[in-house]
mmCIF file of C-alpha atoms in Angstrom:
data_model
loop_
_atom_site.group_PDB
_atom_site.id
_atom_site.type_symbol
_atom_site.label_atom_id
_atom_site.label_comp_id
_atom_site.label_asym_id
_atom_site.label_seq_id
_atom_site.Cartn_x
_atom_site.Cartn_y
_atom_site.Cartn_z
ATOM 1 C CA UNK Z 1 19.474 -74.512 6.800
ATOM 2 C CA UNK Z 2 20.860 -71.024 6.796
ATOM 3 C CA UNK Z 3 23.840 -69.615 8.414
ATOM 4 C CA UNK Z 4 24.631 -66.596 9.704
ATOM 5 C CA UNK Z 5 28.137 -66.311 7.754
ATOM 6 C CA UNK Z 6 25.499 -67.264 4.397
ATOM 7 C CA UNK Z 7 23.578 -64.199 5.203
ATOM 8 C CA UNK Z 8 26.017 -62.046 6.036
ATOM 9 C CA UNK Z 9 27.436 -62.851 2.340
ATOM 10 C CA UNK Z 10 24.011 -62.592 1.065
ATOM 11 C CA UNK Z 11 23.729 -59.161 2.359
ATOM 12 C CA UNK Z 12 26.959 -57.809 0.952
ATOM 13 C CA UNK Z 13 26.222 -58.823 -2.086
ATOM 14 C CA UNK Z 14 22.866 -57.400 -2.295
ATOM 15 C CA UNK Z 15 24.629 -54.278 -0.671
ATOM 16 C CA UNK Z 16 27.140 -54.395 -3.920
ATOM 17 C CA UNK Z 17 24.212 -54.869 -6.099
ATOM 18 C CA UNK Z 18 22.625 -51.686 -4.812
ATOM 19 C CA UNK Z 19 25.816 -50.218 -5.993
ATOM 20 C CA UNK Z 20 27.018 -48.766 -2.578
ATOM 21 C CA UNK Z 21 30.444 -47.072 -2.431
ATOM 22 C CA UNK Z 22 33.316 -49.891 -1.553
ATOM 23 C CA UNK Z 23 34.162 -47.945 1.410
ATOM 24 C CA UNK Z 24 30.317 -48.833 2.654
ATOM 25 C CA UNK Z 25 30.745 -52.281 1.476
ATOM 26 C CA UNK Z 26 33.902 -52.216 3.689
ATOM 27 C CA UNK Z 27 32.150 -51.245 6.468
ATOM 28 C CA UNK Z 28 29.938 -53.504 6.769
ATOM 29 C CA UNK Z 29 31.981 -56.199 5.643
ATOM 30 C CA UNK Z 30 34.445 -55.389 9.365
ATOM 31 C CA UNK Z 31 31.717 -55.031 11.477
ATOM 32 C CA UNK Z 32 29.873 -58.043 10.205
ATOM 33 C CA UNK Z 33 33.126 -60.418 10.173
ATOM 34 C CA UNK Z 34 33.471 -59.200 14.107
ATOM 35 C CA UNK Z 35 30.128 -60.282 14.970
ATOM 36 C CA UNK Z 36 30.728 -63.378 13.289
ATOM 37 C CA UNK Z 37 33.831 -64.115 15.153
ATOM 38 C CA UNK Z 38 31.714 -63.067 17.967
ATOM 39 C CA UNK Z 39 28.613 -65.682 17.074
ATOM 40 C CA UNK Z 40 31.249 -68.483 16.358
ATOM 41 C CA UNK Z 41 33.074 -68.433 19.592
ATOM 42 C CA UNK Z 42 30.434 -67.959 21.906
ATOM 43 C CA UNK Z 43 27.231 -69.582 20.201
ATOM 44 C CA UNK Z 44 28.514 -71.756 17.692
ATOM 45 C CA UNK Z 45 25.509 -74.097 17.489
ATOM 46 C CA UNK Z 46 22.525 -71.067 17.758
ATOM 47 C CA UNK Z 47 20.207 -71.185 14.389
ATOM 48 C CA UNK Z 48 19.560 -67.893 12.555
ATOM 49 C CA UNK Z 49 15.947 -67.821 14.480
ATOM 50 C CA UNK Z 50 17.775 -68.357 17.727
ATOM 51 C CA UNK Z 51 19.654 -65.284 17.883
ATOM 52 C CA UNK Z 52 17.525 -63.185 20.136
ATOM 53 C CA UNK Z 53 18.477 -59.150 21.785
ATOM 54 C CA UNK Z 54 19.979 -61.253 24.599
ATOM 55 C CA UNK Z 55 22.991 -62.444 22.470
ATOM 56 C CA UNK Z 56 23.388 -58.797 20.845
ATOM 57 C CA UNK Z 57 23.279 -57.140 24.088
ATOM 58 C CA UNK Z 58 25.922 -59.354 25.113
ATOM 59 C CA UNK Z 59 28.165 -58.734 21.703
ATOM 60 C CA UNK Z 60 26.931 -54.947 22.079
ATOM 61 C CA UNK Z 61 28.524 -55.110 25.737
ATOM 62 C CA UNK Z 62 31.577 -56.646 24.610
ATOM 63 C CA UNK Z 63 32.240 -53.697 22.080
ATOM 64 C CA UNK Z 64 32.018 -51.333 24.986
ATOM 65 C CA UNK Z 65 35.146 -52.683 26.225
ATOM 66 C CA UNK Z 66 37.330 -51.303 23.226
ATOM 67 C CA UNK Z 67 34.896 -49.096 21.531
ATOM 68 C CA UNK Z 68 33.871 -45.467 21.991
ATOM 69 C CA UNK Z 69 30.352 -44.942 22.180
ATOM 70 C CA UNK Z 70 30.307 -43.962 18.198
ATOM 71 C CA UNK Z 71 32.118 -46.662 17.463
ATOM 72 C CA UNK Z 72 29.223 -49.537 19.413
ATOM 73 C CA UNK Z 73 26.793 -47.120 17.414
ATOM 74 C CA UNK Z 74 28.199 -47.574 13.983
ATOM 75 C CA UNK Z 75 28.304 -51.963 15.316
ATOM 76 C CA UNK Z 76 24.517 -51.414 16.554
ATOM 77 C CA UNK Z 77 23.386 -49.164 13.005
ATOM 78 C CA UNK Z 78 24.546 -52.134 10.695
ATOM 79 C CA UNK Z 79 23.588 -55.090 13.149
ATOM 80 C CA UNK Z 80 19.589 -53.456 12.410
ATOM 81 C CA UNK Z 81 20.561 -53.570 8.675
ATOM 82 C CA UNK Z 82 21.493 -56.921 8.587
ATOM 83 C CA UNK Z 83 19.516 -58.378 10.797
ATOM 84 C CA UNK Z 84 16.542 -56.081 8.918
ATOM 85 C CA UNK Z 85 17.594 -57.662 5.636
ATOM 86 C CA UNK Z 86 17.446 -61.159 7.047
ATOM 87 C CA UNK Z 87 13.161 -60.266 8.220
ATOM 88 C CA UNK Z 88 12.900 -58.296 4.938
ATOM 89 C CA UNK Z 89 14.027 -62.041 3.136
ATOM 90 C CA UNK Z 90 11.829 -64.452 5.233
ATOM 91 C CA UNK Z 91 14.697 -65.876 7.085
ATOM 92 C CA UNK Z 92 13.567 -64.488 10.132
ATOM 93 C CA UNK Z 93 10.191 -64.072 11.729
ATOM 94 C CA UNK Z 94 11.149 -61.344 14.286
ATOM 95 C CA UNK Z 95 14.320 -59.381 14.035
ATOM 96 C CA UNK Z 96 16.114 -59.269 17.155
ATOM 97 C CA UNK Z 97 17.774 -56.106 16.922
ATOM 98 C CA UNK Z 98 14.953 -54.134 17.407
ATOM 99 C CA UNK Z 99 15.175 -54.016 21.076
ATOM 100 C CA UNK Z 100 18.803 -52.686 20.804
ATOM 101 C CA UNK Z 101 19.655 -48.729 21.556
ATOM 102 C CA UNK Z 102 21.999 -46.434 20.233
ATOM 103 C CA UNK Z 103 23.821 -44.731 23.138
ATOM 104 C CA UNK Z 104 23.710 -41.549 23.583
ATOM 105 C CA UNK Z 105 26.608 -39.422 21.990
ATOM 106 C CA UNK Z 106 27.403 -35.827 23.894
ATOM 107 C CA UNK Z 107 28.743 -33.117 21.258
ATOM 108 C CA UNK Z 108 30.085 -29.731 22.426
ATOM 109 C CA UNK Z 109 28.023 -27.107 21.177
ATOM 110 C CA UNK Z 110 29.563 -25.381 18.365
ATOM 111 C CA UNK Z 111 31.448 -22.118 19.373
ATOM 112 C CA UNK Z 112 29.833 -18.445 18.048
ATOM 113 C CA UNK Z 113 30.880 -15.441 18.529
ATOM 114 C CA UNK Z 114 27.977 -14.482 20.752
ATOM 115 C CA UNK Z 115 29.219 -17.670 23.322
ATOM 116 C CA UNK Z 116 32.368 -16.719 22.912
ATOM 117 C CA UNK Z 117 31.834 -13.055 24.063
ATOM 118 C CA UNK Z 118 29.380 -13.861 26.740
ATOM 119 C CA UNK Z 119 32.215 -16.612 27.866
ATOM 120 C CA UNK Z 120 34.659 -13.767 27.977
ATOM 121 C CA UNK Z 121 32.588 -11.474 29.922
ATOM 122 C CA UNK Z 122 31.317 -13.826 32.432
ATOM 123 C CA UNK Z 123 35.550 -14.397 32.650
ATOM 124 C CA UNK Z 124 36.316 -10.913 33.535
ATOM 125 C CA UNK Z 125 33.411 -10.297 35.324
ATOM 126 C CA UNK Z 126 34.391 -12.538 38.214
ATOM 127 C CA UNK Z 127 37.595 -12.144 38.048
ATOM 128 C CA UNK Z 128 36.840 -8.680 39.162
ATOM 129 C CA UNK Z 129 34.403 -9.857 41.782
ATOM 130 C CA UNK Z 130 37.471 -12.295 42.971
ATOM 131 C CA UNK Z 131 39.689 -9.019 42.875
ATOM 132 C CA UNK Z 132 37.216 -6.984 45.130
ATOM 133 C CA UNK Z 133 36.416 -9.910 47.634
ATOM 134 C CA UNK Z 134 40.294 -10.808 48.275
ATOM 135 C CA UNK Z 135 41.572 -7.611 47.489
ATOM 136 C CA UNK Z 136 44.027 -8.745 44.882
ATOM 137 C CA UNK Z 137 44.892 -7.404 41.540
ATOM 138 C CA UNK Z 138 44.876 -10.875 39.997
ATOM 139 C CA UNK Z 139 43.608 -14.185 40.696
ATOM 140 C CA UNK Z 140 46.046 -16.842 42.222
ATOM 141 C CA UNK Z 141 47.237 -19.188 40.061
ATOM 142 C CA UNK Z 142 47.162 -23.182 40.945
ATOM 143 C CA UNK Z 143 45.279 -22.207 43.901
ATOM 144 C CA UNK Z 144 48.315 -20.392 45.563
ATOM 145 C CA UNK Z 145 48.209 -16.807 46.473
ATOM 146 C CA UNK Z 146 51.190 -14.483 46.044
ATOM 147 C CA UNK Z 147 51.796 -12.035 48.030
#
Protein backbone atom coordinates (compact mmCIF):
# COMPACT_ATOMS: atom_id res chain seq x y z
CA UNK A 1 0.00 0.00 0.00
CA UNK A 2 0.92 3.58 -0.64
CA UNK A 3 1.27 6.42 1.66
CA UNK A 4 0.76 9.75 1.41
CA UNK A 5 4.33 10.75 2.97
CA UNK A 6 5.64 7.93 -0.10
CA UNK A 7 4.04 10.13 -2.62
CA UNK A 8 4.78 13.18 -1.45
CA UNK A 9 8.61 11.92 -1.72
CA UNK A 10 7.81 10.47 -4.99
CA UNK A 11 6.72 13.76 -6.24
CA UNK A 12 9.73 15.75 -5.14
CA UNK A 13 11.82 13.68 -6.61
CA UNK A 14 10.21 13.60 -9.89
CA UNK A 15 9.96 17.49 -9.32
CA UNK A 16 14.05 17.37 -8.90
CA UNK A 17 14.24 15.20 -11.87
CA UNK A 18 12.43 17.78 -13.97
CA UNK A 19 15.23 19.92 -12.85
CA UNK A 20 13.11 22.66 -11.06
CA UNK A 21 14.95 25.49 -9.25
CA UNK A 22 15.67 24.36 -5.35
CA UNK A 23 13.75 27.26 -4.28
CA UNK A 24 10.56 25.40 -6.14
CA UNK A 25 11.62 22.19 -4.72
CA UNK A 26 11.51 24.09 -1.37
CA UNK A 27 8.27 25.11 -1.84
CA UNK A 28 6.71 22.38 -2.27
CA UNK A 29 8.65 20.45 0.02
CA UNK A 30 6.93 23.20 3.20
CA UNK A 31 3.69 23.10 1.97
CA UNK A 32 3.60 19.39 1.45
CA UNK A 33 5.31 18.53 4.99
CA UNK A 34 2.27 20.89 6.50
CA UNK A 35 -0.33 18.93 4.93
CA UNK A 36 1.26 15.94 6.07
CA UNK A 37 1.38 17.02 9.60
CA UNK A 38 -2.08 17.97 8.84
CA UNK A 39 -3.16 14.24 7.36
CA UNK A 40 -1.24 12.57 10.33
CA UNK A 41 -2.93 14.26 13.17
CA UNK A 42 -6.29 14.37 12.06
CA UNK A 43 -6.70 11.22 9.65
CA UNK A 44 -4.00 9.06 10.48
CA UNK A 45 -5.58 5.81 9.27
CA UNK A 46 -7.31 7.42 5.72
CA UNK A 47 -5.78 5.44 2.48
CA UNK A 48 -4.46 7.54 -0.43
CA UNK A 49 -8.05 6.81 -2.26
CA UNK A 50 -9.78 7.99 0.87
CA UNK A 51 -8.74 11.44 0.87
CA UNK A 52 -11.70 13.14 -0.67
CA UNK A 53 -12.37 17.53 -1.12
CA UNK A 54 -13.99 17.09 2.31
CA UNK A 55 -10.61 16.55 4.14
CA UNK A 56 -8.87 19.42 1.93
CA UNK A 57 -11.56 21.79 2.57
CA UNK A 58 -11.06 21.15 6.07
CA UNK A 59 -6.96 21.54 5.86
CA UNK A 60 -7.78 24.50 3.30
CA UNK A 61 -9.97 26.04 6.27
CA UNK A 62 -7.42 25.52 8.75
CA UNK A 63 -4.81 27.61 6.66
CA UNK A 64 -7.25 30.46 6.71
CA UNK A 65 -6.63 30.82 10.27
CA UNK A 66 -2.86 31.97 9.84
CA UNK A 67 -2.69 32.49 6.18
CA UNK A 68 -3.48 35.42 3.89
CA UNK A 69 -5.54 34.60 1.11
CA UNK A 70 -2.20 34.27 -1.24
CA UNK A 71 -0.71 32.37 1.05
CA UNK A 72 -4.06 29.33 1.18
CA UNK A 73 -3.62 29.93 -2.72
CA UNK A 74 -0.01 29.05 -3.05
CA UNK A 75 -1.25 25.64 -0.25
CA UNK A 76 -4.34 25.05 -2.76
CA UNK A 77 -1.90 25.55 -6.33
CA UNK A 78 0.53 22.70 -5.12
CA UNK A 79 -2.18 20.47 -3.27
CA UNK A 80 -3.68 20.17 -7.38
CA UNK A 81 -0.04 19.33 -8.34
CA UNK A 82 0.40 16.72 -6.08
CA UNK A 83 -2.60 15.35 -5.83
CA UNK A 84 -2.56 15.68 -10.02
CA UNK A 85 0.68 13.72 -10.00
CA UNK A 86 -0.73 11.02 -7.78
CA UNK A 87 -4.02 10.52 -10.86
CA UNK A 88 -1.34 11.18 -13.52
CA UNK A 89 0.62 7.79 -11.73
CA UNK A 90 -2.45 5.47 -11.24
CA UNK A 91 -2.48 5.85 -7.56
CA UNK A 92 -5.58 7.54 -7.65
CA UNK A 93 -8.75 7.10 -9.62
CA UNK A 94 -10.24 10.61 -9.02
CA UNK A 95 -8.20 13.46 -7.71
CA UNK A 96 -9.81 15.16 -4.98
CA UNK A 97 -8.56 18.49 -5.36
CA UNK A 98 -10.43 19.30 -8.18
CA UNK A 99 -13.36 20.57 -6.37
CA UNK A 100 -11.09 23.03 -4.43
CA UNK A 101 -11.07 27.05 -5.34
CA UNK A 102 -8.58 29.56 -5.30
CA UNK A 103 -9.92 32.60 -3.41
CA UNK A 104 -10.21 35.48 -4.81
CA UNK A 105 -7.20 37.97 -4.41
CA UNK A 106 -8.19 41.99 -4.65
CA UNK A 107 -5.14 44.09 -6.17
CA UNK A 108 -5.22 47.91 -6.25
CA UNK A 109 -5.20 49.07 -9.62
CA UNK A 110 -1.93 50.33 -10.61
CA UNK A 111 -1.59 54.20 -10.30
CA UNK A 112 -1.21 56.42 -13.87
CA UNK A 113 -0.90 59.59 -14.31
CA UNK A 114 -4.31 59.99 -15.89
CA UNK A 115 -5.91 58.43 -12.25
CA UNK A 116 -3.80 60.33 -10.55
CA UNK A 117 -4.89 63.69 -12.17
CA UNK A 118 -8.51 62.84 -12.36
CA UNK A 119 -8.01 61.83 -8.41
CA UNK A 120 -6.63 65.29 -7.90
CA UNK A 121 -9.29 67.09 -9.63
CA UNK A 122 -12.19 65.29 -8.29
CA UNK A 123 -10.07 66.46 -4.76
CA UNK A 124 -10.23 70.06 -5.45
CA UNK A 125 -13.30 70.03 -7.07
CA UNK A 126 -15.27 69.29 -3.93
CA UNK A 127 -13.35 70.80 -1.80
CA UNK A 128 -14.54 73.88 -3.51
CA UNK A 129 -18.12 72.70 -3.54
CA UNK A 130 -17.53 72.08 0.46
CA UNK A 131 -16.09 75.76 0.51
CA UNK A 132 -19.24 77.28 -1.26
CA UNK A 133 -21.90 75.15 0.71
CA UNK A 134 -20.34 76.02 4.32
CA UNK A 135 -18.84 79.08 3.38
CA UNK A 136 -15.37 78.24 4.54
CA UNK A 137 -12.04 78.76 2.99
CA UNK A 138 -10.92 75.25 3.92
CA UNK A 139 -12.35 72.07 4.88
CA UNK A 140 -12.40 71.12 8.68
CA UNK A 141 -10.04 68.87 9.68
CA UNK A 142 -11.00 65.60 11.95
CA UNK A 143 -14.46 66.62 11.46
CA UNK A 144 -14.09 69.85 13.62
CA UNK A 145 -14.75 73.22 12.25
CA UNK A 146 -12.65 76.26 13.16
CA UNK A 147 -13.87 79.23 13.36
Amino acid sequence: MTTLKGMVSAFLSTRRLKNLSPNTITFYSQHLNKFLEFMELHYPDVSLEQIDHNILREYVSGLKENHSAGGVNHHIKVLKILFKFMVEEGVISENPSALLHESKIYAPLPLTNNSIQLHTTKVHTFRASYSRQHNQSQLPVSGHRHS
